[in-house]
CSV table of C-alpha atoms and ligand atoms in Angstrom, one decimal:
chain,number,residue,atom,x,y,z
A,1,UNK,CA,97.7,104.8,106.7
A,2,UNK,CA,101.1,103.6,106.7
A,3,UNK,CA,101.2,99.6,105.4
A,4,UNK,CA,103.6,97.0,105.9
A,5,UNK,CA,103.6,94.7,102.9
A,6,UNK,CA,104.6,91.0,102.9
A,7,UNK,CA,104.0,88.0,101.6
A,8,UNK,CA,105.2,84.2,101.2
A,9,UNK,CA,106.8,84.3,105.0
A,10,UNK,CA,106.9,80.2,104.6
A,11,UNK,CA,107.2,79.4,108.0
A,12,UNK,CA,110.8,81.4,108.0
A,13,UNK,CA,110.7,82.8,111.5
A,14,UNK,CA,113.8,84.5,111.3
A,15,UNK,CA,113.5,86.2,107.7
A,16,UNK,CA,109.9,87.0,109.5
A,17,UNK,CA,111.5,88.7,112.5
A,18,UNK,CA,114.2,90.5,110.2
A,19,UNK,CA,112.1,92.3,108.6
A,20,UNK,CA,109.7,93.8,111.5
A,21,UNK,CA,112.7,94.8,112.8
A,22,UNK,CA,114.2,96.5,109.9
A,23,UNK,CA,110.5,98.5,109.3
A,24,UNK,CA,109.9,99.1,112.9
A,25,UNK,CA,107.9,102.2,113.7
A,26,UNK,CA,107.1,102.7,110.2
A,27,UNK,CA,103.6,101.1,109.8
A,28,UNK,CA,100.4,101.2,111.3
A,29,UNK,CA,98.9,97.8,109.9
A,30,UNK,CA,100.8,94.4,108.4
A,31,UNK,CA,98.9,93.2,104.7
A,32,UNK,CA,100.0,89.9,104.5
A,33,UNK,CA,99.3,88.4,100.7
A,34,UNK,CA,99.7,84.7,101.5
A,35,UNK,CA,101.7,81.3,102.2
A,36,UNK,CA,102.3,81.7,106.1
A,37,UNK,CA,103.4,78.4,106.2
A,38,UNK,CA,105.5,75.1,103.9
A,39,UNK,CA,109.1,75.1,103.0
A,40,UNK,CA,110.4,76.5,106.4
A,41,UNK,CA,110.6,75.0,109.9
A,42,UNK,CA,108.6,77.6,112.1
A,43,UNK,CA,104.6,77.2,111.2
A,44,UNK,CA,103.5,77.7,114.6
A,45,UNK,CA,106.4,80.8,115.5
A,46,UNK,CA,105.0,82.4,112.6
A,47,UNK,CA,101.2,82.6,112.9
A,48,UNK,CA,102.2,83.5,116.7
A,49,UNK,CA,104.2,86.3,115.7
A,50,UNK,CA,101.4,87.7,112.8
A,51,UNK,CA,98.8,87.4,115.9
A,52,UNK,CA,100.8,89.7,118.1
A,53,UNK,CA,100.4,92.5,115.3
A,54,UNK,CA,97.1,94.6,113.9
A,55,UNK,CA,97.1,92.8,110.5
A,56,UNK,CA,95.0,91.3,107.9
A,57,UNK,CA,96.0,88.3,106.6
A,58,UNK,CA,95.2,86.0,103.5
A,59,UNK,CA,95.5,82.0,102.9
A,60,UNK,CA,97.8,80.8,99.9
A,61,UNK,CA,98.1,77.7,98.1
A,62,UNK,CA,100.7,76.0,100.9
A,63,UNK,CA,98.2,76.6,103.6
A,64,UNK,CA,95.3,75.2,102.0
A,65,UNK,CA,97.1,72.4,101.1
A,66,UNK,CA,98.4,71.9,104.5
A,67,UNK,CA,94.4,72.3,105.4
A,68,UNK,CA,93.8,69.5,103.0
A,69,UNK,CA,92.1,71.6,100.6
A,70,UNK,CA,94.4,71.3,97.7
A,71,UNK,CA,95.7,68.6,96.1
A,72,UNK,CA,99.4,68.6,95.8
A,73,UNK,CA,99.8,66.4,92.6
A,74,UNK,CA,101.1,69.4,91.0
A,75,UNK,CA,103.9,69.8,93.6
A,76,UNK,CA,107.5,69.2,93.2
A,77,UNK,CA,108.9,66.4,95.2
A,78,UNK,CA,110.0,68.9,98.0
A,79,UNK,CA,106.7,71.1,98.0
A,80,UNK,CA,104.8,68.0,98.6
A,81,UNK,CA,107.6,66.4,102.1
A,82,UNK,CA,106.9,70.2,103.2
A,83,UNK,CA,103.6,70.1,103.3
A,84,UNK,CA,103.4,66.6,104.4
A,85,UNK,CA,105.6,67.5,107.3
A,86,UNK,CA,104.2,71.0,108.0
A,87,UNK,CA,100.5,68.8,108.4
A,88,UNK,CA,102.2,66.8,111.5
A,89,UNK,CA,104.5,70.5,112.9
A,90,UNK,CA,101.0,72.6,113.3
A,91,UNK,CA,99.5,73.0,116.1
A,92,UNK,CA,95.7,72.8,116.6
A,93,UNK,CA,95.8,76.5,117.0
A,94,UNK,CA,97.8,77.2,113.9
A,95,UNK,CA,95.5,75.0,112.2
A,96,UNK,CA,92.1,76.8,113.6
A,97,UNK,CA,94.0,80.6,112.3
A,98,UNK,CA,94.7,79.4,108.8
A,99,UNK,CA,91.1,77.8,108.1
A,100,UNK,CA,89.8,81.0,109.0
A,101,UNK,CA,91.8,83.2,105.8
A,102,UNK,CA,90.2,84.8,103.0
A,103,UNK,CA,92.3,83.8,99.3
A,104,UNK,CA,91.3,87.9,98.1
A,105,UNK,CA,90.1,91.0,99.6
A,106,UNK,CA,89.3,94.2,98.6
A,107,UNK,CA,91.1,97.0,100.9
A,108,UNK,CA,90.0,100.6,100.1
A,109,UNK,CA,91.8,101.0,96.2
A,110,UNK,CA,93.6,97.8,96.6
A,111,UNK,CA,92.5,94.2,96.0
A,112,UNK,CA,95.0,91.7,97.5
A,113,UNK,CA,94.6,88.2,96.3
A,114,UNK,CA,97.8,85.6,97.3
A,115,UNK,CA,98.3,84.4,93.6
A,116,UNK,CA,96.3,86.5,91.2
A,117,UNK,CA,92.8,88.3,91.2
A,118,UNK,CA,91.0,85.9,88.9
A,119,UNK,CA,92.6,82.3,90.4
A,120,UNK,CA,93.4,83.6,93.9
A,121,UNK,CA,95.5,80.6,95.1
A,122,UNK,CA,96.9,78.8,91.8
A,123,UNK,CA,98.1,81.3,89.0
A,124,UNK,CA,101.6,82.8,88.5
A,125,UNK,CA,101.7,86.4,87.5
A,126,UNK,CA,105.3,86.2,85.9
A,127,UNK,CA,104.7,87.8,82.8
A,128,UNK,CA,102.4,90.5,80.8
A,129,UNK,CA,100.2,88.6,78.6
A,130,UNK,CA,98.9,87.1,82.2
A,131,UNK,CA,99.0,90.2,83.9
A,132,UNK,CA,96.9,92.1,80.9
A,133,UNK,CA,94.6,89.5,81.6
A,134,UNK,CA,94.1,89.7,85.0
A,135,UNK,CA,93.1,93.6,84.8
A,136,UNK,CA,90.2,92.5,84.0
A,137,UNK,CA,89.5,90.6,87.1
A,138,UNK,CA,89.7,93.6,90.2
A,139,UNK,CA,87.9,96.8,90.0
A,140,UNK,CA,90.2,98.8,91.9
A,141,UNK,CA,92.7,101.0,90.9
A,142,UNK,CA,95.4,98.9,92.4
A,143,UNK,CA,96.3,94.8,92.8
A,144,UNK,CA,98.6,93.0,95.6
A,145,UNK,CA,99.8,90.0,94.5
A,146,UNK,CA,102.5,87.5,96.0
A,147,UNK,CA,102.9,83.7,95.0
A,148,UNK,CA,105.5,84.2,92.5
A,149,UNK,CA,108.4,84.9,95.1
A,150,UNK,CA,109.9,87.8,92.8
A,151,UNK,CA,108.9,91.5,93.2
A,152,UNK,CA,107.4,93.1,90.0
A,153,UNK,CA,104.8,95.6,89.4
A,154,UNK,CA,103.1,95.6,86.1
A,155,UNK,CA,101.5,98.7,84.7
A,156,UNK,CA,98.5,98.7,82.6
A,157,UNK,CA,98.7,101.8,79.8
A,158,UNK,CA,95.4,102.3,77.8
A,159,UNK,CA,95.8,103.9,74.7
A,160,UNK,CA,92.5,102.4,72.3
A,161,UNK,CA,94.4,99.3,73.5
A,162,UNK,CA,95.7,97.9,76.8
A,163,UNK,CA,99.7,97.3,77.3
A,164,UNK,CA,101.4,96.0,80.1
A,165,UNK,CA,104.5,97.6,81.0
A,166,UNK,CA,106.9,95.6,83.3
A,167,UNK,CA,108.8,97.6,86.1
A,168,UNK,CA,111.5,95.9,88.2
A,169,UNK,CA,111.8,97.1,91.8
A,170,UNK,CA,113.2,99.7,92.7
A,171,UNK,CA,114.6,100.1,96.0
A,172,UNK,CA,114.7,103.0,98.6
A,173,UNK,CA,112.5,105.4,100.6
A,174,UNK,CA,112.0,109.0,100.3
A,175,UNK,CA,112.8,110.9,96.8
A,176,UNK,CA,113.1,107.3,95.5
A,177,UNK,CA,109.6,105.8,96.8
A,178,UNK,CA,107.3,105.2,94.0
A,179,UNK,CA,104.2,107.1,93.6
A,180,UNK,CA,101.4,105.0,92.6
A,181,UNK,CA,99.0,106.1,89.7
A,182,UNK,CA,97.3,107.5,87.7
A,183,UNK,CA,97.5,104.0,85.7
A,184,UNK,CA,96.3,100.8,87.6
A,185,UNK,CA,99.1,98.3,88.8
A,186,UNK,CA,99.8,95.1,89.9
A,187,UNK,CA,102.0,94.5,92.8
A,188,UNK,CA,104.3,92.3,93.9
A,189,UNK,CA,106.2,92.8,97.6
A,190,UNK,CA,108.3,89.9,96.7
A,191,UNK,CA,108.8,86.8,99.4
A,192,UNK,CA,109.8,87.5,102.7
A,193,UNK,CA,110.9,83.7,103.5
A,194,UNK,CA,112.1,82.1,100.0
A,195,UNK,CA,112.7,84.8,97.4
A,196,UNK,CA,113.4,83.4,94.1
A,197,UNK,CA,115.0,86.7,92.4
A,198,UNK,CA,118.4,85.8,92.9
A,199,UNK,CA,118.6,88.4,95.9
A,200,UNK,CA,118.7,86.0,99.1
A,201,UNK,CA,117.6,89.0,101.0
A,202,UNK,CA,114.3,88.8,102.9
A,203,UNK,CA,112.0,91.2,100.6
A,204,UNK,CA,109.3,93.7,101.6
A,205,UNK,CA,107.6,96.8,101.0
A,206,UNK,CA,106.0,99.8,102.6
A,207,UNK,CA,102.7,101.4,101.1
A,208,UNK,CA,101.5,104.8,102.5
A,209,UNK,CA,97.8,105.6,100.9
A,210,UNK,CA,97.8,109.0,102.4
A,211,UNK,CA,100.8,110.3,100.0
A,212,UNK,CA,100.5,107.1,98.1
A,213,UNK,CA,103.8,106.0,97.8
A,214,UNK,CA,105.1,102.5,97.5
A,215,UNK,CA,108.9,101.5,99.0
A,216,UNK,CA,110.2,98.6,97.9
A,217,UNK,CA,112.9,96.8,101.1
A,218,UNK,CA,115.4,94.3,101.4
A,219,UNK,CA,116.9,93.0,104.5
A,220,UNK,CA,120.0,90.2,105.0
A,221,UNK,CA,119.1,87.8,107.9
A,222,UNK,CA,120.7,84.8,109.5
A,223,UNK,CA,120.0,82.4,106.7
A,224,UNK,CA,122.5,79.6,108.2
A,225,UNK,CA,120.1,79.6,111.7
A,226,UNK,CA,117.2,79.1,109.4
A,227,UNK,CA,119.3,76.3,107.4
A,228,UNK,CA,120.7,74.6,110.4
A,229,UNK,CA,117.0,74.2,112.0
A,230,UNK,CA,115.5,72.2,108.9
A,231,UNK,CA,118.8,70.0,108.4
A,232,UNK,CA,117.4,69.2,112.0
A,233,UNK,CA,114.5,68.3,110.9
A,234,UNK,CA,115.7,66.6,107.5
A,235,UNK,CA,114.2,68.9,105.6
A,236,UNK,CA,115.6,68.2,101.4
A,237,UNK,CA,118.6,69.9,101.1
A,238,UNK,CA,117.4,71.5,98.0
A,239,UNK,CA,114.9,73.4,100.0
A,240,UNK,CA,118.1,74.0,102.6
A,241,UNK,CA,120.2,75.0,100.0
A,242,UNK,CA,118.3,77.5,97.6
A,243,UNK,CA,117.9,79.9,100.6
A,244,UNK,CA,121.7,80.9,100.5
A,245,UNK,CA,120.8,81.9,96.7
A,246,UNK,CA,117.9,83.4,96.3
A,247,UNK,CA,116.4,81.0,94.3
B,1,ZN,ZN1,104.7,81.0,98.2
């Protein structure tokens, strides 16, 4: 099966569309790890445009706090106006699709949790004391993970002890696809609507389980259309801003 990763689409519509376009005719099945909505000014466009595909999708920490089931104490100043005004944009619809999400699910050799397998919506995979940890919470030879906004995949090598070997992405198809085992990973697609690695580039990646081969994608998009539609909607300009950067 051929497997369109993505996660953290936050309500960016045209990063969203950018990138179907980009892996068109190359999946079978969307995986999405999380945060549909919050930051970005399309909620609605984007859960109707993850309908329209065969997908599975699961819930992240913006959309149960837009649900009410977080509390946002913990969020920055502009976390909390999005979700505050992301509550008033949905639509009882877009509402009705995001209580119905699973935080983690176990696909085949993959578990895909939104933040990390042992706190599913509220822990940051950033670096490999927490990802050595977190082996110890799936039982499958692989883990999707999104949340952090920056692609990674951590590598567990067992020798008497466990170590966790950091990979950055690489990018490409073909001869430079990454084939996944025999040591179990953690994997992270990056953020198709806010990535925070400095790349401003809408990031992806494409999983095929029958030769087992992971792609890692980038994609430019028109970041000003985004930017122009939450100045309408007086979004912070922080939030506007850090999309030109990647940050
Ligand atoms: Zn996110």
């Amino acid at each position: 099966m051929r497997i369109l990763i993505i996660s953290d689409i936050h309500a960016n519509l045209t990063a969203f569309q950018a990138v179907l376009e980009h892996a068109k005719n190359q999946w079978d099945v969307i995986w999405f790890l999380g945060d549909l909505v919050g930051y970005g000014p399309d909620p609605n466009e984007c859960v109707q445009e993850l309908q329209k595909h065969n997908h599975i999708a699961l819930s992240g920490n913006h959309d149960q706090a837009v649900l009410g089931n977080l509390d946002i104490k913990s969020f920055n100043r502009e976390a909390k106006f999005a979700i505050t005004w992301t509550k008033e944009a949905i639509s009882p619809e877009t509402e009705s699709y995001l209580k119905n999400l699973p935080s983690k699910q176990v696909e085949g050799d993959f578990t895909l949790a939104h933040a990390s397998p042992r706190y599913p919506v509220w822990e940051y995979i950033l670096d490999p004391l927490t990802a050595s940890e977190n082996f110890n919470w799936f039982q499958t030879e692989f883990c999707l993970v999104g949340h952090t906004h920056v692609p990674v995949i951590f590598e567990e090598r067992l020798n008497g002890f466990r170590k966790v070997n950091v990979r950055p992405p690489q990018y490409g198809q073909g001869r430079d696809a990454l084939y996944l085992g025999p040591e179990r990973l953690i994997i992270n697609p990056g953020s198709v609507g806010q990535p925070r690695d400095s790349d401003p580039r809408a990031a992806y990646a494409l999983l095929d389980t029958e030769s087992m081969t992971w792609s890692y994608q980038r994609v430019p998009y028109a970041i000003h259309e985004v930017q122009e539609r939450m100045e309408k909607f007086g979004m912070p300009k922080r939030l506007v801003n850090r999309l030109a950067y990647g940050i």
